[in-house]
XYZ file of C-alpha atoms in Angstrom:
535
model
C 0.000 0.000 0.000
C 1.107 3.597 -0.581
C 2.468 5.572 2.380
C 0.067 8.106 3.910
C 2.406 11.061 3.402
C 2.921 10.215 -0.287
C -0.812 9.758 -0.841
C -1.368 13.165 0.775
C 1.199 14.710 -1.580
C -0.454 13.135 -4.622
C -3.869 14.469 -3.614
C -2.784 17.869 -2.234
C -4.439 20.951 -3.656
C -2.285 23.406 -5.577
C -0.900 25.894 -3.054
C 1.307 28.956 -2.977
C 4.273 26.792 -2.000
C 4.077 24.950 -5.332
C 4.521 28.241 -7.204
C 7.374 29.259 -4.888
C 9.073 25.928 -5.622
C 8.697 26.515 -9.382
C 10.411 29.901 -9.069
C 13.217 28.586 -6.844
C 13.835 25.484 -8.956
C 13.541 27.392 -12.239
C 16.333 29.882 -11.566
C 18.964 27.409 -12.727
C 17.231 27.130 -16.095
C 16.838 30.899 -16.237
C 20.643 31.200 -15.901
C 21.197 28.374 -18.409
C 19.056 30.031 -21.099
C 20.427 33.495 -20.342
C 23.982 32.249 -20.839
C 23.197 30.320 -24.038
C 21.364 33.330 -25.478
C 24.114 35.816 -24.688
C 27.075 33.750 -25.866
C 26.078 34.066 -29.542
C 26.172 37.865 -29.366
C 29.239 37.902 -27.138
C 31.323 35.642 -29.418
C 30.849 38.091 -32.321
C 32.039 40.911 -30.093
C 34.989 38.887 -28.763
C 36.119 38.266 -32.329
C 36.083 41.981 -33.136
C 37.931 42.911 -29.933
C 40.607 40.234 -29.727
C 41.067 38.821 -33.248
C 41.032 41.825 -35.564
C 43.545 41.494 -38.409
C 43.969 44.606 -40.566
C 45.321 42.546 -43.499
C 42.003 40.733 -44.063
C 39.852 43.822 -44.528
C 37.124 42.133 -42.481
C 35.910 42.501 -38.878
C 37.686 40.250 -36.422
C 36.174 36.802 -35.846
C 37.024 34.021 -33.451
C 39.128 31.296 -35.113
C 37.234 28.049 -35.644
C 39.007 26.227 -32.800
C 38.537 29.121 -30.354
C 34.840 29.505 -31.235
C 34.361 25.767 -30.743
C 36.102 25.930 -27.361
C 34.173 28.985 -26.070
C 30.836 27.451 -27.050
C 31.608 23.778 -26.486
C 33.335 23.879 -23.118
C 30.071 24.818 -21.361
C 28.341 21.826 -23.001
C 31.107 19.534 -21.747
C 30.748 20.993 -18.262
C 26.962 20.569 -18.383
C 27.235 16.907 -19.416
C 29.685 16.223 -16.569
C 27.510 18.079 -14.050
C 24.385 16.164 -15.072
C 26.056 12.820 -14.408
C 27.858 13.844 -11.209
C 25.093 15.775 -9.454
C 22.452 13.305 -10.650
C 24.325 10.529 -8.845
C 25.063 12.738 -5.829
C 21.418 13.760 -5.507
C 20.451 10.113 -4.965
C 23.407 9.429 -2.714
C 23.243 12.421 -0.327
C 19.748 13.753 -0.921
C 18.377 16.499 -3.151
C 18.548 19.306 -0.574
C 22.187 18.771 0.449
C 23.568 19.346 -3.044
C 20.892 21.709 -4.419
C 22.563 24.879 -3.135
C 25.947 23.869 -4.581
C 24.743 24.001 -8.180
C 23.191 27.468 -7.871
C 26.200 28.959 -6.076
C 28.516 27.474 -8.704
C 26.443 29.171 -11.429
C 26.464 32.531 -9.635
C 30.215 32.492 -8.969
C 31.175 31.327 -12.465
C 28.819 33.792 -14.215
C 30.546 36.638 -12.394
C 34.011 35.113 -12.903
C 33.341 34.741 -16.651
C 32.926 38.505 -16.846
C 36.201 38.971 -14.982
C 38.245 36.946 -17.474
C 41.248 39.219 -17.891
C 44.620 38.633 -19.503
C 47.442 40.299 -21.400
C 46.801 38.359 -24.603
C 43.776 37.130 -26.514
C 44.807 33.548 -25.736
C 44.939 34.149 -21.974
C 41.519 35.853 -21.954
C 39.937 33.005 -23.931
C 41.612 30.352 -21.764
C 40.347 31.985 -18.563
C 36.872 32.409 -20.052
C 36.753 28.753 -21.114
C 37.841 27.631 -17.627
C 35.001 29.478 -15.919
C 32.486 28.507 -18.606
C 33.246 24.829 -17.991
C 32.405 25.184 -14.298
C 29.388 27.335 -15.135
C 28.174 24.462 -17.305
C 28.978 22.000 -14.513
C 26.640 23.865 -12.162
C 23.944 24.219 -14.830
C 24.202 20.480 -15.517
C 23.572 19.652 -11.878
C 20.389 21.679 -11.894
C 18.771 19.467 -14.559
C 18.308 16.261 -12.517
C 17.924 17.991 -9.150
C 15.279 20.548 -10.168
C 13.251 18.031 -12.172
C 13.378 15.445 -9.390
C 12.519 17.910 -6.619
C 9.549 19.325 -8.516
C 8.212 15.888 -9.460
C 8.458 14.728 -5.838
C 6.731 17.842 -4.452
C 3.907 17.994 -7.014
C 0.488 16.382 -6.866
C -0.496 13.792 -9.463
C -3.060 15.991 -11.206
C -0.738 18.912 -12.070
C 2.705 17.293 -11.865
C 3.430 17.634 -15.573
C 2.518 21.330 -15.626
C 4.683 22.070 -12.562
C 7.787 20.357 -13.989
C 7.157 21.977 -17.372
C 6.864 25.387 -15.678
C 10.300 24.908 -14.072
C 11.762 24.148 -17.495
C 9.809 27.053 -19.054
C 11.864 29.434 -16.929
C 14.324 29.063 -19.801
C 11.935 31.249 -21.780
C 12.236 34.052 -19.253
C 16.015 33.579 -19.280
C 16.045 34.007 -23.066
C 13.942 37.163 -22.857
C 16.051 38.559 -20.006
C 19.208 37.874 -22.000
C 17.697 39.679 -24.983
C 16.614 42.683 -22.940
C 19.968 42.969 -21.134
C 21.918 42.682 -24.401
C 19.674 45.248 -26.095
C 19.902 47.738 -23.226
C 23.669 47.434 -22.793
C 24.413 47.608 -26.524
C 22.102 50.632 -26.916
C 23.713 52.334 -23.906
C 27.231 51.787 -25.267
C 26.153 52.945 -28.722
C 24.829 56.141 -27.170
C 27.811 56.712 -24.868
C 30.498 55.767 -27.409
C 29.167 56.392 -30.942
C 31.188 54.489 -33.539
C 31.238 54.366 -37.356
C 30.679 51.137 -39.267
C 33.636 48.859 -39.952
C 33.695 49.841 -43.636
C 33.939 53.532 -42.691
C 36.675 53.180 -40.078
C 38.000 49.735 -39.161
C 39.688 50.729 -35.889
C 37.106 53.213 -34.604
C 34.218 50.762 -35.241
C 35.280 48.875 -32.102
C 35.953 51.402 -29.295
C 38.157 50.094 -26.467
C 35.317 50.676 -23.977
C 33.177 47.919 -25.528
C 35.434 45.356 -23.827
C 33.334 46.051 -20.716
C 30.031 45.382 -22.492
C 30.317 41.595 -22.812
C 31.573 41.356 -19.228
C 28.514 43.219 -17.944
C 26.168 41.045 -19.985
C 27.630 37.893 -18.437
C 27.724 39.151 -14.856
C 24.196 40.591 -14.727
C 22.806 37.117 -15.417
C 23.963 35.985 -11.985
C 21.721 38.388 -10.058
C 18.328 36.541 -10.240
C 19.991 33.230 -9.365
C 21.819 34.794 -6.391
C 18.563 36.256 -5.074
C 16.956 32.797 -4.815
C 19.902 31.089 -3.078
C 18.565 31.706 0.437
C 15.161 30.236 -0.412
C 16.740 27.222 -2.091
C 18.666 26.461 1.099
C 15.450 26.764 3.167
C 13.625 24.102 1.122
C 13.196 20.855 3.096
C 14.233 17.497 1.695
C 11.492 15.946 -0.432
C 9.162 13.598 1.431
C 9.702 10.869 -1.127
C 13.467 10.830 -0.586
C 13.121 11.047 3.199
C 10.487 8.286 3.351
C 11.490 5.905 0.565
C 15.285 6.223 0.580
C 16.184 7.296 4.120
C 13.245 5.449 5.656
C 12.400 8.342 8.015
C 8.615 8.578 7.842
C 8.272 10.860 10.847
C 10.560 13.522 9.377
C 8.897 13.269 5.954
C 5.487 13.809 7.537
C 6.688 16.806 9.576
C 8.338 18.460 6.557
C 5.303 18.101 4.314
C 2.884 19.243 7.018
C 4.840 22.507 7.259
C 5.325 23.347 3.621
C 1.866 22.265 2.416
C 0.075 23.727 5.446
C -1.948 20.585 5.994
C -2.088 17.860 8.615
C -0.658 14.526 7.528
C -1.219 11.614 9.875
C 1.973 9.999 11.157
C 2.006 6.306 10.306
C 1.834 4.129 13.426
C 3.519 1.158 11.797
C 7.258 1.116 11.516
C 8.118 1.132 7.896
C 11.311 -0.266 6.519
C 12.590 1.624 3.500
C 11.953 -0.206 0.196
C 15.558 0.642 -0.644
C 16.636 -1.662 2.164
C 14.221 -4.404 1.074
C 15.036 -4.489 -2.592
C 18.485 -3.120 -3.199
C 18.763 -3.658 -6.916
C 20.865 -0.886 -8.362
C 21.365 0.723 -11.733
C 23.691 -1.943 -13.154
C 21.607 -5.042 -12.383
C 19.413 -7.416 -14.337
C 16.455 -6.412 -12.165
C 16.806 -2.749 -13.210
C 17.316 -3.696 -16.856
C 14.190 -5.860 -16.774
C 12.016 -3.228 -15.085
C 13.386 0.029 -16.497
C 15.952 -0.777 -19.213
C 13.754 0.039 -22.220
C 12.446 3.151 -20.476
C 15.987 4.460 -19.908
C 16.838 3.632 -23.526
C 13.810 5.645 -24.608
C 14.538 8.696 -22.432
C 18.237 8.840 -23.439
C 17.800 8.332 -27.193
C 14.874 10.726 -27.588
C 16.737 13.469 -25.692
C 19.886 12.787 -27.758
C 18.149 13.073 -31.141
C 16.168 16.115 -30.023
C 19.268 18.050 -28.986
C 21.160 17.151 -32.171
C 18.405 18.896 -34.125
C 17.553 21.619 -31.583
C 21.081 22.988 -31.164
C 21.867 22.622 -34.861
C 19.145 25.130 -35.728
C 21.564 27.873 -34.747
C 23.723 26.872 -37.725
C 21.557 28.658 -40.272
C 20.270 31.396 -37.965
C 22.544 33.980 -39.554
C 21.170 33.047 -43.003
C 17.620 33.535 -41.726
C 18.360 36.919 -40.174
C 20.298 38.115 -43.216
C 17.652 36.874 -45.654
C 14.822 38.799 -44.005
C 16.921 41.954 -43.662
C 17.278 41.826 -39.878
C 21.051 41.493 -40.015
C 23.114 43.335 -42.651
C 26.682 42.334 -43.470
C 29.166 42.753 -40.567
C 31.160 45.365 -42.478
C 28.200 47.742 -42.522
C 27.931 47.796 -38.704
C 29.997 48.863 -35.729
C 30.764 46.288 -33.009
C 27.937 47.312 -30.684
C 25.475 47.813 -33.542
C 26.045 44.152 -34.457
C 25.343 43.067 -30.856
C 22.161 45.158 -30.864
C 20.840 43.768 -34.151
C 21.594 40.122 -33.319
C 19.958 40.533 -29.896
C 16.879 42.111 -31.437
C 16.517 39.357 -34.033
C 16.958 36.522 -31.534
C 14.547 38.152 -29.081
C 11.861 38.394 -31.785
C 12.289 34.694 -32.642
C 12.113 33.786 -28.938
C 9.066 35.967 -28.306
C 7.103 34.685 -31.283
C 7.929 30.962 -31.217
C 10.269 29.690 -28.488
C 8.569 31.106 -25.367
C 4.948 30.383 -26.460
C 5.959 26.752 -27.106
C 7.026 26.294 -23.466
C 3.742 27.637 -22.100
C 1.570 25.667 -24.507
C 3.187 22.603 -22.926
C 2.508 23.892 -19.408
C -1.159 24.493 -20.268
C -1.854 21.207 -22.062
C 0.507 18.509 -20.794
C -1.786 17.216 -18.051
C -4.744 17.248 -20.434
C -3.395 15.499 -23.529
C -0.404 13.700 -21.993
C 3.374 13.581 -22.441
C 3.397 10.904 -25.143
C 0.994 12.759 -27.445
C 2.904 16.036 -27.121
C 6.261 14.356 -27.789
C 5.052 12.409 -30.829
C 3.339 15.502 -32.251
C 6.422 17.663 -31.599
C 8.882 15.300 -33.258
C 6.520 14.787 -36.215
C 6.024 18.511 -36.803
C 9.746 19.229 -36.385
C 10.464 16.554 -39.012
C 7.907 18.062 -41.398
C 9.148 21.647 -41.003
C 12.816 20.644 -41.185
C 12.230 18.885 -44.506
C 10.084 21.837 -45.640
C 13.095 24.070 -44.981
C 15.687 21.703 -46.414
C 14.223 20.568 -49.739
C 13.609 24.067 -51.197
C 16.311 25.687 -48.990
C 18.123 27.710 -51.663
C 14.870 28.772 -53.291
C 13.529 29.994 -49.931
C 16.747 31.769 -48.968
C 17.446 33.385 -52.340
C 20.748 34.098 -54.088
C 23.772 35.753 -52.528
C 23.904 39.486 -53.269
C 27.018 40.883 -51.602
C 26.489 40.658 -47.832
C 22.794 39.733 -48.119
C 20.387 37.536 -50.090
C 17.962 38.645 -52.772
C 15.039 36.854 -54.374
C 13.662 33.940 -52.391
C 10.599 33.646 -50.168
C 11.763 35.296 -47.001
C 8.532 35.362 -44.996
C 7.944 31.662 -45.695
C 11.539 31.081 -44.599
C 11.115 32.859 -41.262
C 7.723 31.242 -40.535
C 9.023 27.704 -41.151
C 12.108 28.425 -39.083
C 10.007 29.783 -36.193
C 7.642 26.802 -36.272
C 10.519 24.346 -35.773
C 11.345 26.183 -32.517
C 7.695 26.320 -31.482
C 7.138 22.583 -31.888
C 10.448 21.775 -30.247
C 9.272 23.505 -27.074
C 5.631 22.470 -27.426
C 7.018 19.002 -27.876
C 10.122 16.965 -27.043
C 12.282 19.776 -25.624
C 9.857 19.927 -22.686
C 8.713 16.299 -22.446
C 12.220 14.780 -22.535
C 12.941 16.850 -19.409
C 9.714 15.868 -17.626
C 9.362 12.111 -18.182
C 12.726 10.908 -16.722
C 11.744 12.589 -13.430
C 8.607 10.417 -13.253
C 9.540 6.923 -14.413
C 12.279 5.704 -12.091
C 12.439 4.702 -8.383
C 13.197 7.439 -5.838
C 16.603 5.961 -5.013
C 17.646 6.150 -8.703
C 15.433 8.982 -9.986
C 18.037 11.765 -9.975
C 20.741 9.469 -11.412
C 18.543 8.288 -14.300
C 17.431 11.830 -15.071
C 21.088 12.895 -15.102
C 21.971 10.074 -17.516
C 19.080 11.025 -19.818
C 20.044 14.712 -19.721
C 23.711 13.893 -20.361
C 22.699 11.904 -23.452
C 20.857 15.012 -24.604
C 23.882 17.200 -24.025
C 26.010 14.732 -26.016
C 23.516 15.287 -28.816
C 23.904 19.051 -28.377
C 27.677 18.693 -28.806
C 27.170 16.627 -31.967
C 24.580 19.100 -33.243
C 26.398 22.316 -32.457
C 29.838 21.243 -33.635
C 29.583 18.135 -35.800
C 26.947 19.773 -37.979
C 28.795 23.093 -37.907
C 31.588 21.426 -39.879
C 29.213 19.224 -41.883
C 27.153 22.210 -43.070
C 30.100 24.081 -44.578
C 30.019 24.710 -48.337
C 31.226 21.737 -50.350
C 33.256 23.936 -52.710
C 36.796 24.822 -51.647
C 37.206 28.529 -50.863
C 33.493 29.128 -50.230
C 33.356 27.721 -46.682
C 33.743 29.917 -43.595
C 37.289 30.949 -42.743
C 39.149 28.299 -40.770
C 36.782 25.431 -41.601
C 37.246 22.516 -44.028
C 34.705 21.897 -46.785
C 31.512 20.078 -45.777
C 28.364 18.673 -47.358
C 26.455 21.949 -47.517
C 23.682 23.298 -45.329
C 20.849 21.731 -47.346
C 22.269 18.216 -46.853
C 22.852 18.968 -43.170
C 19.200 20.035 -42.781
C 17.976 16.830 -44.424
C 20.069 14.833 -41.943
C 18.576 16.841 -39.061
C 15.112 15.961 -40.330
C 16.203 12.328 -40.143
C 17.290 12.847 -36.511
C 13.822 14.152 -35.661
C 12.262 11.094 -37.320
C 14.488 8.798 -35.224
C 13.444 10.678 -32.100
C 9.825 10.007 -33.067
C 10.486 6.264 -33.408
C 12.293 5.953 -30.042
C 9.423 7.789 -28.321
C 7.522 4.491 -28.488
C 9.910 3.094 -25.834
C 8.654 5.742 -23.377
C 5.325 5.020 -21.612
C 2.658 7.602 -20.829
C 3.042 8.901 -17.253
C 0.068 11.240 -17.080
C -2.301 10.829 -14.121
C -0.337 8.098 -12.306
C 1.564 8.373 -9.023
C 5.359 8.216 -9.060
C 5.277 5.014 -6.996
C 2.938 3.294 -9.468
C 5.146 4.325 -12.387
C 8.395 3.222 -10.741
C 7.005 -0.002 -9.249
C 7.798 1.070 -5.679
C 4.280 0.204 -4.533
C 4.963 -3.371 -5.637
C 8.308 -3.323 -3.818
C 6.604 -2.173 -0.648
C 4.023 -4.961 -0.783
C 6.389 -7.840 -1.418
C 10.097 -8.468 -1.150
C 10.254 -12.001 -2.498
C 13.431 -14.019 -3.088
C 12.654 -13.986 -6.805
C 12.847 -10.219 -6.797
C 16.206 -10.330 -5.105
C 17.867 -12.993 -7.197
C 19.559 -10.494 -9.516
C 21.014 -8.312 -6.764
C-alpha cells in the first residue's frame, strides 16, 4: 500500500508553496538560457575585440578552434555536471547538493565577466575555464530541479509544474535579450562608432570590452537572489520516506510546507531501498526500467542534435529577411544590438509560447501525445526548410540575399522552434523525473540529460563542420569543406524522425503516481526471493 504522506502529496491541492518551488527550482534554467542566449552575441564581439587582423579587410572573428572551445566547453561541463550531481542527488539527498549548483552558477557567471589577460589567448583560456564550471553547475540543476519538482507535485498537475520549471528558460532568453539590447544601446549612445567599412579601428571602441563582461555578470543576479530560499527548502518527502526510511521527518516536513495535517504512520516502515536493493547496473533494473531508460536517453539525444543545430543557419535567416546586414556595414555594438533584437523576436514569437503551450496542455493530452506531435512537426518543417532551402533563402547578393521567399523562410524556421518547445524539448525533461524509483530517480534523469547534451555537442559542432560549403574557398574561414547546409538540414530531419520512433519506448506517465510508475508500490508490498535474485 502507498504511504500516507505520499498519498497526501499526490492528492494535495495546488498551493502557494508549489509556485514558490517553481520559481526557486527554475532559476537554474533561467541562468542556463540566459547564458546560451548571450554567448552568440558575445562571441561576435569577442572576435572583433581580440582577433582583428587589418590585413584581411574584415571585422575580427574568433578562429574556428577558439569559437568551438568557447561554445563547447560549457556543453562539456553541463554533461559532466548532469552525471555527477544526478548521482550525488540520490546518494546524499536532493537538498544537500541543491545549493551547490546554484552557487557554482552565480560564482562562475561573475568570474566569466572577470576573465582578464594580457593576450587574446589568456583571456579566452580563462573564459573557457570558468564557462566549464558554469556548465557544470547548470548540468547539476537538470536532474535535481526536475526530481525535486516531481516529488513535491500532486499527481493531477505534476506535468505542468515540472514543465513550468523548465519554461523558466523562456524568461532567461527574454532577459538575456533585454539585457543585451539595453547594454548595446547604452554603449552605442555613450560611445558612438562608425561602421567597420567607414573606419576599421574606430568601429570597435576600447570601452566595448566592458560590455560583454557586464552582460555575463548581470545574469547571476536573479539566481543569487533565490539562493537563500533554495537552502530553506526541506528534503522531499519521497526521498526522506522511501530512501532514508524516516517517515516521521517526511510527515513533519510536508505538514509545514503544504500547510496541511498529515497523519503519522503508526507502523514502523522499513525503507523499500533496504528491502530491494537492486541498483542501476543489475538485471532487475534492466528488466524493469531498461527500455524506459533507452527511450529517455535516445529521444533526448536526437532532439538536442536537431535543436542545437538550428543555430547553424540562424545567420542566413536573419540576413535573408533583412534583420542582419553584413558585418562590415555595422559597428561592433550595432552588431550586438541587431543580433539581440533578431533573436529576441524569434524567442518571443515561437520559443517562449511553445514552453507555455506545454505547461497548459501537458496534463490534459499527456506527455506521449505532445512528444510524438512535436517530433513529427519538427520533421515536417525541417524537410520543408531543407528541400527548397536555396529557393527559400534566395541568391547571394554581396552581404545579403535577394530573391527567395523570405517570410515563408522565417515562418518555417520559427515553427521548428515552437514545436520543439511544445514538444520533445519539454517532455524529454519531464518524463525521466517520473519513471524511475526514488533511489535512482536523480541518477537516471542525469543520464538522460547527459545523453541530450552529447547530442547538443554533436549538433552544435559536428553539424557546424558538416554544413560548410562543399566547394573549396566558399566555406567559412578556418573550416574545411563540408556537405552543404541543405544536406545537413535533411540529416537533421532524419534525426527528428528517429526521435519520433524511439518515443515508443517511453510510456505515458500522465495521471499516475510516481510510486505506481516506478514499481515502488509493488516493492513495498512484497520483497520475495525472486525479486532479489539479480542483486
